[in-house]
Short mmCIF file of C-alpha atoms (C1' of nucleotides) in Angstrom, two decimals:
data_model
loop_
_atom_site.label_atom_id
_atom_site.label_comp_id
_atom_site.label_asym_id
_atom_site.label_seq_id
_atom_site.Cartn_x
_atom_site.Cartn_y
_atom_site.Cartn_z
CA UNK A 1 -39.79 22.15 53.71
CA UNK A 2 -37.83 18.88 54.27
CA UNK A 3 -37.14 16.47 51.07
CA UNK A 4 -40.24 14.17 49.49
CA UNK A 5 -40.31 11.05 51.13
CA UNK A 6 -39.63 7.92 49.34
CA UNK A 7 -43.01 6.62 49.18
CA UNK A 8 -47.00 6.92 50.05
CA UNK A 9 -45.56 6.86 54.08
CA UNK A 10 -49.91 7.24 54.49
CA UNK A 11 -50.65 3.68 52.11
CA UNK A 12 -47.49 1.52 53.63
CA UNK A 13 -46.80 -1.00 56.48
CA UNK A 14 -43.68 -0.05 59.01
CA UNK A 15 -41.66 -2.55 61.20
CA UNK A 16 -41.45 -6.43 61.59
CA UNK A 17 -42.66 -8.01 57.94
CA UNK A 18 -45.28 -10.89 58.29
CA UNK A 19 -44.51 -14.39 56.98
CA UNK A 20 -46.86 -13.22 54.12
CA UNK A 21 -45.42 -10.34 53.08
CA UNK A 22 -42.23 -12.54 53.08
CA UNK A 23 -43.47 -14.54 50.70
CA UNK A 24 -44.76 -12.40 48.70
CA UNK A 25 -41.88 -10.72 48.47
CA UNK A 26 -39.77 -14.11 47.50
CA UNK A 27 -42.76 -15.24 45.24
CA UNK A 28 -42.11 -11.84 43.22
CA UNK A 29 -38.25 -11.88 42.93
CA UNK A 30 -38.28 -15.43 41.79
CA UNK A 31 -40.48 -14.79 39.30
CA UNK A 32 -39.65 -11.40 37.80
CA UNK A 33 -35.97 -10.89 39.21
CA UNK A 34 -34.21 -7.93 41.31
CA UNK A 35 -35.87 -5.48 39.58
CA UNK A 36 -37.07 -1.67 40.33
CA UNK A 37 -37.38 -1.80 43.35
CA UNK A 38 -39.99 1.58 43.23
CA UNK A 39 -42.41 -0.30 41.53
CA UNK A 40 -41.67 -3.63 42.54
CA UNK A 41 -44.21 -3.29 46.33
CA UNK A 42 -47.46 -2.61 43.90
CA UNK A 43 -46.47 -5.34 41.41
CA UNK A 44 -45.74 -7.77 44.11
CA UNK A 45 -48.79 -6.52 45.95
CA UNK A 46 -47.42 -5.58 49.12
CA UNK A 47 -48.10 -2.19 51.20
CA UNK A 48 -44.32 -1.44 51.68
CA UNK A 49 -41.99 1.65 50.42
CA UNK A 50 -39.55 0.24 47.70
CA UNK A 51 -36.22 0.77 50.11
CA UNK A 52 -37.92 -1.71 52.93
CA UNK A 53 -38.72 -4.50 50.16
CA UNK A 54 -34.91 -4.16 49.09
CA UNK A 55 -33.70 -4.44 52.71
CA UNK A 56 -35.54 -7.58 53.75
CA UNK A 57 -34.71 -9.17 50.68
CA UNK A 58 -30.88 -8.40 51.14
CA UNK A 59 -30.75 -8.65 54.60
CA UNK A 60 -32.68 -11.18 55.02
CA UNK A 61 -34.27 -13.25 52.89
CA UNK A 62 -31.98 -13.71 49.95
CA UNK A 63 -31.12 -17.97 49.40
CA UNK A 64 -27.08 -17.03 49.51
CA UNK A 65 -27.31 -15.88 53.03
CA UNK A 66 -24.74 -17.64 55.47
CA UNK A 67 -26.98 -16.71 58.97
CA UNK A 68 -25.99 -18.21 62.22
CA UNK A 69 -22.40 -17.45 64.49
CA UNK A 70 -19.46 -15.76 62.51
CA UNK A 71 -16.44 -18.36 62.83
CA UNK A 72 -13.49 -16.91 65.09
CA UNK A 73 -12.20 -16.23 61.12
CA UNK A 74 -14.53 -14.18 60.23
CA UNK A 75 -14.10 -12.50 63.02
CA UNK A 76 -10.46 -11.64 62.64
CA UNK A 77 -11.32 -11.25 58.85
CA UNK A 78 -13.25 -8.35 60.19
CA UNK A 79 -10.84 -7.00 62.01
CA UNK A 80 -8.15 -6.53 59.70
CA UNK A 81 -10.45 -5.20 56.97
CA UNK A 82 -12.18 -2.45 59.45
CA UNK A 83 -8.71 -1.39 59.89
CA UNK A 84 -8.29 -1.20 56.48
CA UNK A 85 -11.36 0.57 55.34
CA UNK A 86 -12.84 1.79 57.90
CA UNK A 87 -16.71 1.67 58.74
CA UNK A 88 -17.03 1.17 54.86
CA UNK A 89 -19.63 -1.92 56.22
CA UNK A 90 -20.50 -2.66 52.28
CA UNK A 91 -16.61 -2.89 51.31
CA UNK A 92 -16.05 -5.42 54.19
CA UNK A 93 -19.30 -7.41 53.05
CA UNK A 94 -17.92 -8.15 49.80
CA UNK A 95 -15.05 -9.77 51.42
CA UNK A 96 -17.37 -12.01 53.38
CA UNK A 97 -19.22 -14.07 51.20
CA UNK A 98 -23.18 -14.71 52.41
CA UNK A 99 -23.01 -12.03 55.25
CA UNK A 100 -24.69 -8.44 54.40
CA UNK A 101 -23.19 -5.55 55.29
CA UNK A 102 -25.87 -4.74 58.25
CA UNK A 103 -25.63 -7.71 59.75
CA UNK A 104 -21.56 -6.86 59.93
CA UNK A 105 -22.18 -3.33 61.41
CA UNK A 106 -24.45 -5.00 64.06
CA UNK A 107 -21.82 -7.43 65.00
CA UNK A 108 -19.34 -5.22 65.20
CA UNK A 109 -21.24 -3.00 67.20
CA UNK A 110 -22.19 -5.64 69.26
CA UNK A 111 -19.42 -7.92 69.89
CA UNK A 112 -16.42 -7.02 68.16
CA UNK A 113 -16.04 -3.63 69.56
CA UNK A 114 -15.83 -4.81 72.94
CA UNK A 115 -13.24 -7.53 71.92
CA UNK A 116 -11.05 -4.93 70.82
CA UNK A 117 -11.40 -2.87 74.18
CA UNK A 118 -10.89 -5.92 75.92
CA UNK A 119 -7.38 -6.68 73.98
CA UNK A 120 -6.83 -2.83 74.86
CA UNK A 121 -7.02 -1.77 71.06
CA UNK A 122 -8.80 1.63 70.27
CA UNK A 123 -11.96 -0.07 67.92
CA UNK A 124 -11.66 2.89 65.42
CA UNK A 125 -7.71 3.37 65.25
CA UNK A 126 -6.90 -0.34 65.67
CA UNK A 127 -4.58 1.25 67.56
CA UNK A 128 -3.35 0.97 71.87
CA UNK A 129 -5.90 2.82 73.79
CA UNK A 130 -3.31 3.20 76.79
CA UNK A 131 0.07 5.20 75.59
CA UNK A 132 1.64 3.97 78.33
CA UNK A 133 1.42 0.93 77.02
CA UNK A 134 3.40 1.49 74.19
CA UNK A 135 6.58 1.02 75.89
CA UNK A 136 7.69 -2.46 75.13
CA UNK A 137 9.33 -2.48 78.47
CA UNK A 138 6.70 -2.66 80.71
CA UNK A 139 5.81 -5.70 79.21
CA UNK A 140 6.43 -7.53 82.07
CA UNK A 141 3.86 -5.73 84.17
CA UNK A 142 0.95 -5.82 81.70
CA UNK A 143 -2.51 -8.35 81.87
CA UNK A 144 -2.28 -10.67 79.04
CA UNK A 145 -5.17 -8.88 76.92
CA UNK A 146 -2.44 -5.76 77.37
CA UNK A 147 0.28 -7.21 76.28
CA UNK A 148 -1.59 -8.23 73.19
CA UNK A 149 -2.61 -4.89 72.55
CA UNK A 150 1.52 -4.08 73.01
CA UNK A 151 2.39 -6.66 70.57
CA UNK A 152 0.09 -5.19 68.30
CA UNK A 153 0.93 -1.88 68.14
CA UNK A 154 4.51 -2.21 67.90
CA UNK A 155 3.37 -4.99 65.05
CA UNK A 156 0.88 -1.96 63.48
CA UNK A 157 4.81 0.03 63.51
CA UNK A 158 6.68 -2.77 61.85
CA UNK A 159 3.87 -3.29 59.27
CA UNK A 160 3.85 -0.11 58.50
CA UNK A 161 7.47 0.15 58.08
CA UNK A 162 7.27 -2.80 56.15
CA UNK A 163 4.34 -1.53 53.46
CA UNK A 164 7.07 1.40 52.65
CA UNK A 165 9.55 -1.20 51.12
CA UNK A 166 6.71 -3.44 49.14
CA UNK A 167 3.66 -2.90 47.76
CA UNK A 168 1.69 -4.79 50.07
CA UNK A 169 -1.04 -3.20 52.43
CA UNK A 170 -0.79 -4.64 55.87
CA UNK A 171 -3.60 -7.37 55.18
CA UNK A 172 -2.00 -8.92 52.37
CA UNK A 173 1.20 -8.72 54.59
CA UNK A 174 -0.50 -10.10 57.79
CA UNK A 175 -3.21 -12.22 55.49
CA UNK A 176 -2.01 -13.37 52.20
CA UNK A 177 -5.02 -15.37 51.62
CA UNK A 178 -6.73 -12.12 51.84
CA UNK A 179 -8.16 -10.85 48.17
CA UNK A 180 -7.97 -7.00 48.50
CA UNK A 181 -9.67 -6.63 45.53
CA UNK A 182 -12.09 -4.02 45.65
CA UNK A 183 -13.28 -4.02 42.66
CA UNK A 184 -17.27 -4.70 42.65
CA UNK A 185 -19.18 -7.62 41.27
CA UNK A 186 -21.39 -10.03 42.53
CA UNK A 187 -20.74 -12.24 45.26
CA UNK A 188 -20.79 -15.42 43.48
CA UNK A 189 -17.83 -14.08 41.68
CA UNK A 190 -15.82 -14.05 44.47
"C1'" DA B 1 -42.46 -14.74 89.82
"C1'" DA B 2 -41.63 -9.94 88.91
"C1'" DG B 3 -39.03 -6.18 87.67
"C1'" DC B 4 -35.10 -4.22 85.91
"C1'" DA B 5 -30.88 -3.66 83.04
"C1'" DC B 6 -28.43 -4.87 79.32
"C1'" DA B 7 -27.71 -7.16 74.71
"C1'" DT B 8 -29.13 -8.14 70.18
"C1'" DC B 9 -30.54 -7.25 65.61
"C1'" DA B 10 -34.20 -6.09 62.16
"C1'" DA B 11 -35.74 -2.12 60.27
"C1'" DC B 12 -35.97 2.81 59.51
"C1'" DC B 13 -34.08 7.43 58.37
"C1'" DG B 14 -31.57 10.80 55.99
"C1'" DC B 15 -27.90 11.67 53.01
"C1'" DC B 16 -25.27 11.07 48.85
"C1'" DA B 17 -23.74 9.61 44.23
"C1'" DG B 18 -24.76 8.33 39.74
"C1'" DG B 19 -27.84 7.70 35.87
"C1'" DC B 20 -30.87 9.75 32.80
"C1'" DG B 21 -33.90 12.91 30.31
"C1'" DT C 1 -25.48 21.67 32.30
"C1'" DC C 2 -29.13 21.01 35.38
"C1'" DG C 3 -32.50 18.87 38.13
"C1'" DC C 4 -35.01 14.83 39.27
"C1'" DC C 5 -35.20 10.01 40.55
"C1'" DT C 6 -33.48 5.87 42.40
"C1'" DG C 7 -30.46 2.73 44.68
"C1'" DG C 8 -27.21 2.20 48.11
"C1'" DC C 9 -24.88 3.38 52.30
"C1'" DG C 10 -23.87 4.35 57.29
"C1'" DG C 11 -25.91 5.78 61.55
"C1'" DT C 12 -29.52 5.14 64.65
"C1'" DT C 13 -33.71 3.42 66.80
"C1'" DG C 14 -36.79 0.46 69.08
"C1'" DA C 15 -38.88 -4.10 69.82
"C1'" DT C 16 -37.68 -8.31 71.66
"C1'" DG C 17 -34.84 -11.56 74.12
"C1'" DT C 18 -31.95 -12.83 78.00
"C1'" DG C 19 -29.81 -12.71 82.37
"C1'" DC C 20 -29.56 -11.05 86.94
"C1'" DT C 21 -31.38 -9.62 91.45
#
DNA sequence: AAGCACATCAACCGCCAGGCG
DNA sequence: TCGCCTGGCGGTTGATGTGCT
C-alpha cells in the first residue's frame, strides 16, 4: 500500500492551468487571502489538488514576482549563495527578492551549471574540476575560463583561511552587501 | 519545409517536518 | 506520546519552443 494521495486525483485537472482557472485562482486569494490551501480549490471553485493551486500562485502568479532575465548580479548572487547552502533552492530565494525558488533551480539547472563548467568549477563543490589545475604554476599554459577557475580555487583557500581569523563566512567576505541572514520572514521584509 | 536534437521551464511527485488533537 | 494532516521542499518529468541540418 503506498501513502493516500493528496487529493480526489479522480475529480482534478493535471498540467498547464487555463487563463480561467488563473483567474479564478487570483479572484479567490484577493478576496479571502493565502489561506488553506486544502480547501481553498472547492471554495475557489476550481478542479485542482490544494498543492497545484499553491504552486501556480507562488510560482507564478503572485503580483511581487520579478519574471524576465536574471541580471549578471543575480547571477553571481547565485553563485556564491549555492556555495554556501547548497541546493537549499528556498534559502537562496529569500535572498533574491521576487524570484521563487523553482524558477532558481531551473536556472541553475539550465544555465548556471554550465557557466560553472565552462569557468572549469565543479557546479556542486564550487570547487576546480581539473586537479591539475591547481598548481598556480601552470598558469601560464591555461585557457582564460581555466585560469579563472585557478584563481578561484586558490581564492576558495585564502577565504577559507581567512574565515578562521574572523567571523565572516566567505560571502560576507567576498560580498559585504550580502545579508546572510537566514532567518525567515516575508519577502517584503527584506 | 520537414525532421531531429537540444534547451527551457511549468508542473508534478514523493518525502519530510511541524502543528495539532 | 502518538498518529494524522498539511504545507513546503528538492528532484524529476514532459510539453513546448528553438535552432540546426
Amino acid at each position: 500500500m503506498g501513502r493516500s494521495p493528496c487529493c480526489e486525483k479522480e475529480h482534478t485537472n493535471k498540467g498547464a492551468w487555463t487563463k480561467e482557472e488563473d483567474e479564478r485562482l487570483i479572484k479567490h486569494i484577493k478576496q479571502h487571502g493565502e489561506g488553506c490551501w486544502r480547501s481553498l480549490p472547492k471554495a475557489a471553485g476550481l478542479l485542482r489538488c490544494g498543492k497545484s493551486c499553491r504552486l501556480r500562485w507562488i510560482n507564478y502568479l503572485r503580483p511581487d514576482l520579478k519574471r524576465g532575465n536574471f541580471t549578471e548580479e543575480e547571477d553571481e548572487l547565485i553563485i556564491n549563495l549555492h556555495s554556501l547552502l547548497g541546493n537549499k533552492w528556498s534559502l537562496i530565494a529569500a535572498r533574491l527578492p521576487g524570484r521563487t525558488d523553482n524558477e532558481i533551480k531551473n536556472y541553475w539547472n539550465t544555465h548556471v551549471k554550465r557557466k560553472l563548467i565552462s569557468r572549469g568549477i565543479d557546479p556542486q563543490t564550487h570547487r576546480c574540476l581539473n586537479a591539475n589545475n591547481k598548481n598556480p604554476r601552470n598558469v601560464s599554459m591555461q585557457t582564460d575560463d581555466e585560469t579563472i577557475a585557478i584563481r578561484n580555487d586558490v581564492g576558495f583557500k585564502v577565504i577559507a583561511a581567512a574565515e578562521e581569523y574572523s567571523n565572516c563566512s566567505s560571502v560576507e567576505f567576498l560580498h559585504p552587501q550580502i545579508n546572510l541572514d537566514l532567518s525567515i520572514r516575508p519577502p517584503h521584509l527584506y
